[in-house]
């Protein structure tokens, strides 16, 4: 799946907007700072990588802010209560915000998956070479030491085409000769 | 044993880059390219240094028309002192390693 360069840029902008949305109010200038740097990055893929980092940084900052200070949603009354179905908009979490959050999280997952797919493309095992080698004829061996078939005869099909060119089975290119031990050991 | 703050490899790289041109206002992408840090590492560090009063920041108007103002950074006096201290410590560690 290919994404056009303009597509990368659009994703980068959306991710940077999401980073701005994640960061709490006191730290929003930092989100704005990260987002504006995008306009100075000419390469679209570099912009996307930058935006992914912005999302990560904003989530980290948001998490630290929640740990350090009083939680903005610590009061149980401000949370939407579970009464069989969610009542959107009664707490501080709006329906649009939740949907936007879910959509952006899905988009981030999709982007990570695409990046992994692209990286994995170059790591597949190369095809193995096909071995196309004709079997060799046995070397010229005297009949007294040569192997003999136990059955004694070999059947040849009648429709065998003898006019077809035979494959080169001389094995002239083989370097190592086949040696048989002498019939009787030398004394 | 408590960890020393701003003593990670990334923090030291950032402090060294900022100290190199201490009087110049630097922007995030420039620092990222110089230090090799990703934005997800760089900005949490910048935020932390700023919270600790080691870094000052401001908005700078763009040099080219049509581009938005940028957030730029430079070390404060205490930030410079810390960066020099870490620089000296790194040199001392290198010398100790060379002698060993």
PDB file of C-alpha atoms in Angstrom:
ATOM      1  CA  UNK A   1       0.000   0.000   0.000  1.00  0.00           C
ATOM      2  CA  UNK A   2       1.523   3.283  -1.066  1.00  0.00           C
ATOM      3  CA  UNK A   3       0.715   6.638   0.404  1.00  0.00           C
ATOM      4  CA  UNK A   4       1.315   9.741  -1.680  1.00  0.00           C
ATOM      5  CA  UNK A   5       3.735  12.357  -0.335  1.00  0.00           C
ATOM      6  CA  UNK A   6       0.836  14.716   0.246  1.00  0.00           C
ATOM      7  CA  UNK A   7      -0.849  11.945   2.208  1.00  0.00           C
ATOM      8  CA  UNK A   8       2.133  11.653   4.534  1.00  0.00           C
ATOM      9  CA  UNK A   9       1.977  15.396   5.156  1.00  0.00           C
ATOM     10  CA  UNK A  10      -1.736  15.275   5.895  1.00  0.00           C
ATOM     11  CA  UNK A  11      -1.212  12.486   8.394  1.00  0.00           C
ATOM     12  CA  UNK A  12       1.605  14.452   9.983  1.00  0.00           C
ATOM     13  CA  UNK A  13      -0.607  17.511  10.398  1.00  0.00           C
ATOM     14  CA  UNK A  14      -3.408  15.435  11.890  1.00  0.00           C
ATOM     15  CA  UNK A  15      -1.057  13.766  14.333  1.00  0.00           C
ATOM     16  CA  UNK A  16       0.390  17.112  15.380  1.00  0.00           C
ATOM     17  CA  UNK A  17      -3.134  18.409  15.950  1.00  0.00           C
ATOM     18  CA  UNK A  18      -3.824  15.369  18.066  1.00  0.00           C
ATOM     19  CA  UNK A  19      -0.667  16.090  20.080  1.00  0.00           C
ATOM     20  CA  UNK A  20      -1.977  19.616  20.734  1.00  0.00           C
ATOM     21  CA  UNK A  21      -5.244  18.156  21.885  1.00  0.00           C
ATOM     22  CA  UNK A  22      -3.563  15.706  24.277  1.00  0.00           C
ATOM     23  CA  UNK A  23      -1.383  18.231  26.078  1.00  0.00           C
ATOM     24  CA  UNK A  24      -2.952  20.015  29.032  1.00  0.00           C
ATOM     25  CA  UNK A  25      -3.532  23.739  28.966  1.00  0.00           C
ATOM     26  CA  UNK A  26      -0.426  24.873  30.809  1.00  0.00           C
ATOM     27  CA  UNK A  27       1.790  23.021  28.375  1.00  0.00           C
ATOM     28  CA  UNK A  28      -0.079  23.818  25.210  1.00  0.00           C
ATOM     29  CA  UNK A  29       2.643  26.257  24.005  1.00  0.00           C
ATOM     30  CA  UNK A  30       4.929  23.245  23.754  1.00  0.00           C
ATOM     31  CA  UNK A  31       2.436  21.422  21.592  1.00  0.00           C
ATOM     32  CA  UNK A  32       2.129  24.512  19.442  1.00  0.00           C
ATOM     33  CA  UNK A  33       5.919  24.700  19.225  1.00  0.00           C
ATOM     34  CA  UNK A  34       6.138  21.108  18.022  1.00  0.00           C
ATOM     35  CA  UNK A  35       3.314  21.609  15.555  1.00  0.00           C
ATOM     36  CA  UNK A  36       4.814  24.730  14.009  1.00  0.00           C
ATOM     37  CA  UNK A  37       8.135  23.023  13.393  1.00  0.00           C
ATOM     38  CA  UNK A  38       6.273  20.858  10.883  1.00  0.00           C
ATOM     39  CA  UNK A  39       5.998  23.816   8.518  1.00  0.00           C
ATOM     40  CA  UNK A  40       9.787  24.024   8.392  1.00  0.00           C
ATOM     41  CA  UNK A  41      10.374  20.337   7.616  1.00  0.00           C
ATOM     42  CA  UNK A  42      10.395  19.938   3.858  1.00  0.00           C
ATOM     43  CA  UNK A  43      10.529  16.162   3.600  1.00  0.00           C
ATOM     44  CA  UNK A  44       7.070  14.662   4.091  1.00  0.00           C
ATOM     45  CA  UNK A  45       8.273  11.439   5.674  1.00  0.00           C
ATOM     46  CA  UNK A  46      10.531  13.325   8.062  1.00  0.00           C
ATOM     47  CA  UNK A  47       7.506  15.458   8.933  1.00  0.00           C
ATOM     48  CA  UNK A  48       5.501  12.341   9.699  1.00  0.00           C
ATOM     49  CA  UNK A  49       8.256  10.957  11.916  1.00  0.00           C
ATOM     50  CA  UNK A  50       8.416  14.311  13.666  1.00  0.00           C
ATOM     51  CA  UNK A  51       4.654  14.295  14.232  1.00  0.00           C
ATOM     52  CA  UNK A  52       4.754  10.765  15.653  1.00  0.00           C
ATOM     53  CA  UNK A  53       7.385  11.944  18.106  1.00  0.00           C
ATOM     54  CA  UNK A  54       5.180  14.907  18.979  1.00  0.00           C
ATOM     55  CA  UNK A  55       2.324  12.565  19.856  1.00  0.00           C
ATOM     56  CA  UNK A  56       4.628  10.496  22.038  1.00  0.00           C
ATOM     57  CA  UNK A  57       6.022  13.611  23.746  1.00  0.00           C
ATOM     58  CA  UNK A  58       2.563  15.015  24.371  1.00  0.00           C
ATOM     59  CA  UNK A  59       1.313  11.777  25.923  1.00  0.00           C
ATOM     60  CA  UNK A  60       4.400  11.634  28.149  1.00  0.00           C
ATOM     61  CA  UNK A  61       3.924  15.238  29.241  1.00  0.00           C
ATOM     62  CA  UNK A  62       0.241  14.675  29.851  1.00  0.00           C
ATOM     63  CA  UNK A  63       0.976  11.593  31.935  1.00  0.00           C
ATOM     64  CA  UNK A  64       3.598  13.419  34.001  1.00  0.00           C
ATOM     65  CA  UNK A  65       1.253  16.339  34.568  1.00  0.00           C
ATOM     66  CA  UNK A  66      -1.408  13.975  35.863  1.00  0.00           C
ATOM     67  CA  UNK A  67       1.080  12.328  38.199  1.00  0.00           C
ATOM     68  CA  UNK A  68       2.475  15.604  39.488  1.00  0.00           C
ATOM     69  CA  UNK A  69      -0.607  17.714  39.972  1.00  0.00           C
ATOM     70  CA  UNK A  70      -4.172  17.128  41.049  1.00  0.00           C
ATOM     71  CA  UNK A  71      -5.994  15.167  38.423  1.00  0.00           C
ATOM     72  CA  UNK A  72      -8.422  17.287  36.443  1.00  0.00           C
ATOM     73  CA  UNK A  73     -10.921  14.443  36.448  1.00  0.00           C
ATOM     74  CA  UNK A  74     -10.282  13.213  39.981  1.00  0.00           C
ATOM     75  CA  UNK A  75     -13.791  13.997  41.134  1.00  0.00           C
ATOM     76  CA  UNK A  76     -16.002  11.053  40.495  1.00  0.00           C
ATOM     77  CA  UNK A  77     -18.916  13.356  39.725  1.00  0.00           C
ATOM     78  CA  UNK A  78     -17.138  14.691  36.681  1.00  0.00           C
ATOM     79  CA  UNK A  79     -16.731  11.261  35.121  1.00  0.00           C
ATOM     80  CA  UNK A  80     -19.465   9.739  33.021  1.00  0.00           C
ATOM     81  CA  UNK A  81     -21.161   7.089  35.118  1.00  0.00           C
ATOM     82  CA  UNK A  82     -21.784   3.672  33.783  1.00  0.00           C
ATOM     83  CA  UNK A  83     -25.513   2.967  33.979  1.00  0.00           C
ATOM     84  CA  UNK A  84     -25.938   0.416  31.322  1.00  0.00           C
ATOM     85  CA  UNK A  85     -25.104   2.918  28.617  1.00  0.00           C
ATOM     86  CA  UNK A  86     -22.770   5.873  28.431  1.00  0.00           C
ATOM     87  CA  UNK A  87     -24.417   9.262  28.703  1.00  0.00           C
ATOM     88  CA  UNK A  88     -22.285  11.310  26.397  1.00  0.00           C
ATOM     89  CA  UNK A  89     -21.670  14.921  27.207  1.00  0.00           C
ATOM     90  CA  UNK A  90     -22.716  14.775  30.857  1.00  0.00           C
ATOM     91  CA  UNK A  91     -19.148  14.582  32.141  1.00  0.00           C
ATOM     92  CA  UNK A  92     -16.140  16.412  30.846  1.00  0.00           C
ATOM     93  CA  UNK A  93     -15.516  13.811  28.189  1.00  0.00           C
ATOM     94  CA  UNK A  94     -17.495  14.711  25.107  1.00  0.00           C
ATOM     95  CA  UNK A  95     -18.590  12.208  22.528  1.00  0.00           C
ATOM     96  CA  UNK A  96     -16.693  13.958  19.773  1.00  0.00           C
ATOM     97  CA  UNK A  97     -13.544  13.990  21.855  1.00  0.00           C
ATOM     98  CA  UNK A  98     -13.742  10.268  22.524  1.00  0.00           C
ATOM     99  CA  UNK A  99     -14.417   9.496  18.883  1.00  0.00           C
ATOM    100  CA  UNK A 100     -11.576  11.741  17.784  1.00  0.00           C
ATOM    101  CA  UNK A 101      -9.273  10.084  20.277  1.00  0.00           C
ATOM    102  CA  UNK A 102     -10.238   6.613  19.103  1.00  0.00           C
ATOM    103  CA  UNK A 103      -9.880   7.573  15.438  1.00  0.00           C
ATOM    104  CA  UNK A 104      -6.456   9.069  15.947  1.00  0.00           C
ATOM    105  CA  UNK A 105      -5.269   6.105  17.977  1.00  0.00           C
ATOM    106  CA  UNK A 106      -6.404   3.835  15.160  1.00  0.00           C
ATOM    107  CA  UNK A 107      -4.599   5.995  12.658  1.00  0.00           C
ATOM    108  CA  UNK A 108      -1.402   5.828  14.694  1.00  0.00           C
ATOM    109  CA  UNK A 109      -1.655   2.050  14.836  1.00  0.00           C
ATOM    110  CA  UNK A 110      -2.230   1.945  11.083  1.00  0.00           C
ATOM    111  CA  UNK A 111       0.811   4.112  10.441  1.00  0.00           C
ATOM    112  CA  UNK A 112       2.996   1.982  12.677  1.00  0.00           C
ATOM    113  CA  UNK A 113       1.751  -1.108  10.854  1.00  0.00           C
ATOM    114  CA  UNK A 114       2.509   0.469   7.477  1.00  0.00           C
ATOM    115  CA  UNK A 115       5.980   1.446   8.610  1.00  0.00           C
ATOM    116  CA  UNK A 116       6.625  -2.097   9.825  1.00  0.00           C
ATOM    117  CA  UNK A 117       5.347  -3.527   6.556  1.00  0.00           C
ATOM    118  CA  UNK A 118       7.666  -1.303   4.569  1.00  0.00           C
ATOM    119  CA  UNK A 119      10.611  -2.307   6.698  1.00  0.00           C
ATOM    120  CA  UNK A 120       9.750  -5.963   6.469  1.00  0.00           C
ATOM    121  CA  UNK A 121       9.678  -5.797   2.667  1.00  0.00           C
ATOM    122  CA  UNK A 122      13.460  -5.731   2.427  1.00  0.00           C
ATOM    123  CA  UNK A 123      13.997  -8.543   4.893  1.00  0.00           C
ATOM    124  CA  UNK A 124      12.321 -11.420   3.089  1.00  0.00           C
ATOM    125  CA  UNK A 125      14.468 -14.414   2.332  1.00  0.00           C
ATOM    126  CA  UNK A 126      15.804 -14.340  -1.252  1.00  0.00           C
ATOM    127  CA  UNK A 127      14.695 -17.207  -3.515  1.00  0.00           C
ATOM    128  CA  UNK A 128      17.020 -20.162  -3.537  1.00  0.00           C
ATOM    129  CA  UNK A 129      18.846 -20.883  -6.805  1.00  0.00           C
ATOM    130  CA  UNK A 130      17.325 -23.679  -8.832  1.00  0.00           C
ATOM    131  CA  UNK A 131      19.744 -26.559  -9.267  1.00  0.00           C
ATOM    132  CA  UNK A 132      19.610 -27.672 -12.892  1.00  0.00           C
ATOM    133  CA  UNK A 133      22.333 -30.198 -13.115  1.00  0.00           C
ATOM    134  CA  UNK A 134      22.161 -33.378 -15.122  1.00  0.00           C
ATOM    135  CA  UNK A 135      23.226 -36.532 -13.365  1.00  0.00           C
ATOM    136  CA  UNK A 136      26.666 -37.808 -14.259  1.00  0.00           C
ATOM    137  CA  UNK A 137      27.487 -41.002 -16.054  1.00  0.00           C
ATOM    138  CA  UNK A 138      29.520 -43.362 -13.931  1.00  0.00           C
ATOM    139  CA  UNK A 139      33.245 -43.208 -14.672  1.00  0.00           C
ATOM    140  CA  UNK A 140      34.832 -45.665 -16.983  1.00  0.00           C
ATOM    141  CA  UNK A 141      35.247 -48.608 -14.693  1.00  0.00           C
ATOM    142  CA  UNK A 142      36.396 -52.035 -15.659  1.00  0.00           C
ATOM    143  CA  UNK A 143      33.593 -54.595 -15.462  1.00  0.00           C
ATOM    144  CA  UNK A 144      35.305 -56.654 -12.807  1.00  0.00           C
ATOM    145  CA  UNK A 145      35.092 -53.877 -10.212  1.00  0.00           C
ATOM    146  CA  UNK A 146      32.066 -52.025 -11.557  1.00  0.00           C
ATOM    147  CA  UNK A 147      28.727 -52.259  -9.796  1.00  0.00           C
ATOM    148  CA  UNK A 148      26.175 -54.638 -11.215  1.00  0.00           C
ATOM    149  CA  UNK A 149      22.455 -54.581 -10.824  1.00  0.00           C
ATOM    150  CA  UNK A 150      21.082 -57.340  -8.723  1.00  0.00           C
ATOM    151  CA  UNK A 151      18.210 -57.828 -11.144  1.00  0.00           C
ATOM    152  CA  UNK A 152      20.607 -58.145 -14.074  1.00  0.00           C
ATOM    153  CA  UNK A 153      18.480 -56.314 -16.678  1.00  0.00           C
ATOM    154  CA  UNK A 154      17.103 -52.810 -17.040  1.00  0.00           C
ATOM    155  CA  UNK A 155      13.822 -52.208 -18.759  1.00  0.00           C
ATOM    156  CA  UNK A 156      13.611 -49.313 -21.220  1.00  0.00           C
ATOM    157  CA  UNK A 157      10.226 -47.970 -22.324  1.00  0.00           C
ATOM    158  CA  UNK A 158       9.457 -48.646 -25.968  1.00  0.00           C
ATOM    159  CA  UNK A 159       8.343 -45.139 -26.809  1.00  0.00           C
ATOM    160  CA  UNK A 160      11.621 -43.625 -25.617  1.00  0.00           C
ATOM    161  CA  UNK A 161      12.765 -40.868 -27.991  1.00  0.00           C
ATOM    162  CA  UNK A 162      16.407 -41.551 -28.871  1.00  0.00           C
ATOM    163  CA  UNK A 163      16.587 -38.684 -31.355  1.00  0.00           C
ATOM    164  CA  UNK A 164      16.261 -36.005 -28.648  1.00  0.00           C
ATOM    165  CA  UNK A 165      19.556 -34.350 -27.743  1.00  0.00           C
ATOM    166  CA  UNK A 166      21.012 -35.883 -24.658  1.00  0.00           C
ATOM    167  CA  UNK A 167      22.069 -33.669 -21.785  1.00  0.00           C
ATOM    168  CA  UNK A 168      25.768 -33.257 -21.250  1.00  0.00           C
ATOM    169  CA  UNK A 169      26.655 -35.920 -18.743  1.00  0.00           C
ATOM    170  CA  UNK A 170      30.358 -36.078 -19.395  1.00  0.00           C
ATOM    171  CA  UNK A 171      31.160 -34.242 -16.172  1.00  0.00           C
ATOM    172  CA  UNK A 172      34.230 -32.797 -17.810  1.00  0.00           C
ATOM    173  CA  UNK A 173      33.967 -29.763 -15.554  1.00  0.00           C
ATOM    174  CA  UNK A 174      34.213 -31.834 -12.385  1.00  0.00           C
ATOM    175  CA  UNK A 175      37.622 -31.513 -10.813  1.00  0.00           C
ATOM    176  CA  UNK A 176      37.744 -34.273  -8.274  1.00  0.00           C
ATOM    177  CA  UNK A 177      38.140 -37.715  -9.899  1.00  0.00           C
ATOM    178  CA  UNK A 178      36.392 -40.658  -8.393  1.00  0.00           C
ATOM    179  CA  UNK A 179      38.882 -43.176  -7.173  1.00  0.00           C
ATOM    180  CA  UNK A 180      38.219 -46.729  -6.215  1.00  0.00           C
ATOM    181  CA  UNK A 181      40.411 -48.682  -3.913  1.00  0.00           C
ATOM    182  CA  UNK A 182      42.605 -51.295  -5.584  1.00  0.00           C
ATOM    183  CA  UNK A 183      41.159 -54.753  -5.761  1.00  0.00           C
ATOM    184  CA  UNK A 184      44.039 -56.304  -3.863  1.00  0.00           C
ATOM    185  CA  UNK A 185      46.173 -54.380  -1.420  1.00  0.00           C
ATOM    186  CA  UNK A 186      49.762 -53.905  -2.507  1.00  0.00           C
ATOM    187  CA  UNK A 187      52.356 -55.833  -0.588  1.00  0.00           C
TER     188      UNK A 187
ATOM    189  CA  UNK B   1      20.566   5.462  45.080  1.00  0.00           C
ATOM    190  CA  UNK B   2      18.744   8.403  43.480  1.00  0.00           C
ATOM    191  CA  UNK B   3      19.489   9.166  39.844  1.00  0.00           C
ATOM    192  CA  UNK B   4      21.284  12.358  38.961  1.00  0.00           C
ATOM    193  CA  UNK B   5      18.944  14.617  37.032  1.00  0.00           C
ATOM    194  CA  UNK B   6      19.844  15.549  33.453  1.00  0.00           C
ATOM    195  CA  UNK B   7      22.647  13.025  33.400  1.00  0.00           C
ATOM    196  CA  UNK B   8      21.296  10.742  30.728  1.00  0.00           C
ATOM    197  CA  UNK B   9      23.153  10.436  27.435  1.00  0.00           C
ATOM    198  CA  UNK B  10      20.372  12.293  25.635  1.00  0.00           C
ATOM    199  CA  UNK B  11      20.300  15.129  28.172  1.00  0.00           C
ATOM    200  CA  UNK B  12      24.064  15.497  28.016  1.00  0.00           C
ATOM    201  CA  UNK B  13      23.969  15.594  24.204  1.00  0.00           C
ATOM    202  CA  UNK B  14      21.300  18.285  24.292  1.00  0.00           C
ATOM    203  CA  UNK B  15      23.122  20.371  26.902  1.00  0.00           C
ATOM    204  CA  UNK B  16      26.344  20.091  24.927  1.00  0.00           C
ATOM    205  CA  UNK B  17      24.595  21.212  21.729  1.00  0.00           C
ATOM    206  CA  UNK B  18      23.000  24.154  23.492  1.00  0.00           C
ATOM    207  CA  UNK B  19      26.279  25.097  25.170  1.00  0.00           C
ATOM    208  CA  UNK B  20      28.164  25.036  21.896  1.00  0.00           C
ATOM    209  CA  UNK B  21      26.340  28.154  20.749  1.00  0.00           C
ATOM    210  CA  UNK B  22      25.150  29.367  24.105  1.00  0.00           C
ATOM    211  CA  UNK B  23      24.093  32.850  23.035  1.00  0.00           C
ATOM    212  CA  UNK B  24      22.174  31.727  19.966  1.00  0.00           C
ATOM    213  CA  UNK B  25      18.474  30.959  20.030  1.00  0.00           C
ATOM    214  CA  UNK B  26      17.990  27.453  18.682  1.00  0.00           C
ATOM    215  CA  UNK B  27      14.820  25.841  17.391  1.00  0.00           C
ATOM    216  CA  UNK B  28      13.658  22.286  17.949  1.00  0.00           C
ATOM    217  CA  UNK B  29      14.282  20.805  14.510  1.00  0.00           C
ATOM    218  CA  UNK B  30      17.780  22.249  14.425  1.00  0.00           C
ATOM    219  CA  UNK B  31      18.546  20.706  17.827  1.00  0.00           C
ATOM    220  CA  UNK B  32      17.046  17.386  16.755  1.00  0.00           C
ATOM    221  CA  UNK B  33      19.261  17.264  13.687  1.00  0.00           C
ATOM    222  CA  UNK B  34      22.380  18.214  15.625  1.00  0.00           C
ATOM    223  CA  UNK B  35      21.892  15.796  18.502  1.00  0.00           C
ATOM    224  CA  UNK B  36      20.223  12.996  16.560  1.00  0.00           C
ATOM    225  CA  UNK B  37      17.353  12.963  19.048  1.00  0.00           C
ATOM    226  CA  UNK B  38      13.817  12.259  17.881  1.00  0.00           C
ATOM    227  CA  UNK B  39      11.119  14.775  18.677  1.00  0.00           C
ATOM    228  CA  UNK B  40       9.586  12.327  21.148  1.00  0.00           C
ATOM    229  CA  UNK B  41      12.770  12.463  23.197  1.00  0.00           C
ATOM    230  CA  UNK B  42      13.799  16.030  22.548  1.00  0.00           C
ATOM    231  CA  UNK B  43      10.662  17.856  23.634  1.00  0.00           C
ATOM    232  CA  UNK B  44      10.215  16.092  26.994  1.00  0.00           C
ATOM    233  CA  UNK B  45      13.836  17.018  27.711  1.00  0.00           C
ATOM    234  CA  UNK B  46      13.288  20.627  26.678  1.00  0.00           C
ATOM    235  CA  UNK B  47      10.160  20.803  28.836  1.00  0.00           C
ATOM    236  CA  UNK B  48      12.007  19.400  31.820  1.00  0.00           C
ATOM    237  CA  UNK B  49      14.969  21.744  31.435  1.00  0.00           C
ATOM    238  CA  UNK B  50      12.573  24.643  31.122  1.00  0.00           C
ATOM    239  CA  UNK B  51      10.693  23.634  34.267  1.00  0.00           C
ATOM    240  CA  UNK B  52      13.984  23.447  36.134  1.00  0.00           C
ATOM    241  CA  UNK B  53      14.920  26.951  35.037  1.00  0.00           C
ATOM    242  CA  UNK B  54      17.862  25.749  32.965  1.00  0.00           C
ATOM    243  CA  UNK B  55      16.368  26.751  29.633  1.00  0.00           C
ATOM    244  CA  UNK B  56      14.617  29.868  28.406  1.00  0.00           C
ATOM    245  CA  UNK B  57      12.314  29.984  25.440  1.00  0.00           C
ATOM    246  CA  UNK B  58      10.506  32.532  23.337  1.00  0.00           C
ATOM    247  CA  UNK B  59       8.623  32.868  20.070  1.00  0.00           C
ATOM    248  CA  UNK B  60      10.648  34.136  17.158  1.00  0.00           C
ATOM    249  CA  UNK B  61       9.189  35.614  14.006  1.00  0.00           C
ATOM    250  CA  UNK B  62       9.916  33.650  10.843  1.00  0.00           C
ATOM    251  CA  UNK B  63      12.622  34.940   8.542  1.00  0.00           C
ATOM    252  CA  UNK B  64      10.605  34.040   5.453  1.00  0.00           C
ATOM    253  CA  UNK B  65       7.111  35.446   5.011  1.00  0.00           C
ATOM    254  CA  UNK B  66       4.211  33.031   5.156  1.00  0.00           C
ATOM    255  CA  UNK B  67       5.737  30.784   7.801  1.00  0.00           C
ATOM    256  CA  UNK B  68       4.582  30.746  11.417  1.00  0.00           C
ATOM    257  CA  UNK B  69       6.699  31.990  14.339  1.00  0.00           C
ATOM    258  CA  UNK B  70       8.926  29.361  15.904  1.00  0.00           C
ATOM    259  CA  UNK B  71       9.645  28.446  19.488  1.00  0.00           C
ATOM    260  CA  UNK B  72      13.350  28.943  20.145  1.00  0.00           C
ATOM    261  CA  UNK B  73      15.503  27.988  23.099  1.00  0.00           C
ATOM    262  CA  UNK B  74      18.767  28.779  24.801  1.00  0.00           C
ATOM    263  CA  UNK B  75      20.374  27.966  28.136  1.00  0.00           C
ATOM    264  CA  UNK B  76      20.011  30.231  31.133  1.00  0.00           C
ATOM    265  CA  UNK B  77      23.034  31.078  33.291  1.00  0.00           C
ATOM    266  CA  UNK B  78      22.355  28.105  35.560  1.00  0.00           C
ATOM    267  CA  UNK B  79      21.847  25.891  32.505  1.00  0.00           C
ATOM    268  CA  UNK B  80      25.192  26.967  31.114  1.00  0.00           C
ATOM    269  CA  UNK B  81      26.830  26.252  34.462  1.00  0.00           C
ATOM    270  CA  UNK B  82      25.317  22.768  34.553  1.00  0.00           C
ATOM    271  CA  UNK B  83      26.312  22.086  30.946  1.00  0.00           C
ATOM    272  CA  UNK B  84      29.901  23.179  31.612  1.00  0.00           C
ATOM    273  CA  UNK B  85      29.984  21.035  34.727  1.00  0.00           C
ATOM    274  CA  UNK B  86      28.806  18.007  32.757  1.00  0.00           C
ATOM    275  CA  UNK B  87      31.226  18.812  29.975  1.00  0.00           C
ATOM    276  CA  UNK B  88      34.107  18.851  32.453  1.00  0.00           C
ATOM    277  CA  UNK B  89      32.862  15.648  34.058  1.00  0.00           C
ATOM    278  CA  UNK B  90      32.717  13.958  30.650  1.00  0.00           C
ATOM    279  CA  UNK B  91      36.274  15.072  29.851  1.00  0.00           C
ATOM    280  CA  UNK B  92      37.468  13.814  33.228  1.00  0.00           C
ATOM    281  CA  UNK B  93      35.739  10.477  32.658  1.00  0.00           C
ATOM    282  CA  UNK B  94      37.331  10.172  29.216  1.00  0.00           C
ATOM    283  CA  UNK B  95      40.774  10.849  30.700  1.00  0.00           C
ATOM    284  CA  UNK B  96      40.191   8.331  33.473  1.00  0.00           C
ATOM    285  CA  UNK B  97      39.149   5.783  30.874  1.00  0.00           C
ATOM    286  CA  UNK B  98      42.251   6.489  28.800  1.00  0.00           C
ATOM    287  CA  UNK B  99      44.551   6.071  31.797  1.00  0.00           C
ATOM    288  CA  UNK B 100      42.948   2.823  32.939  1.00  0.00           C
TER     289      UNK B 100
END
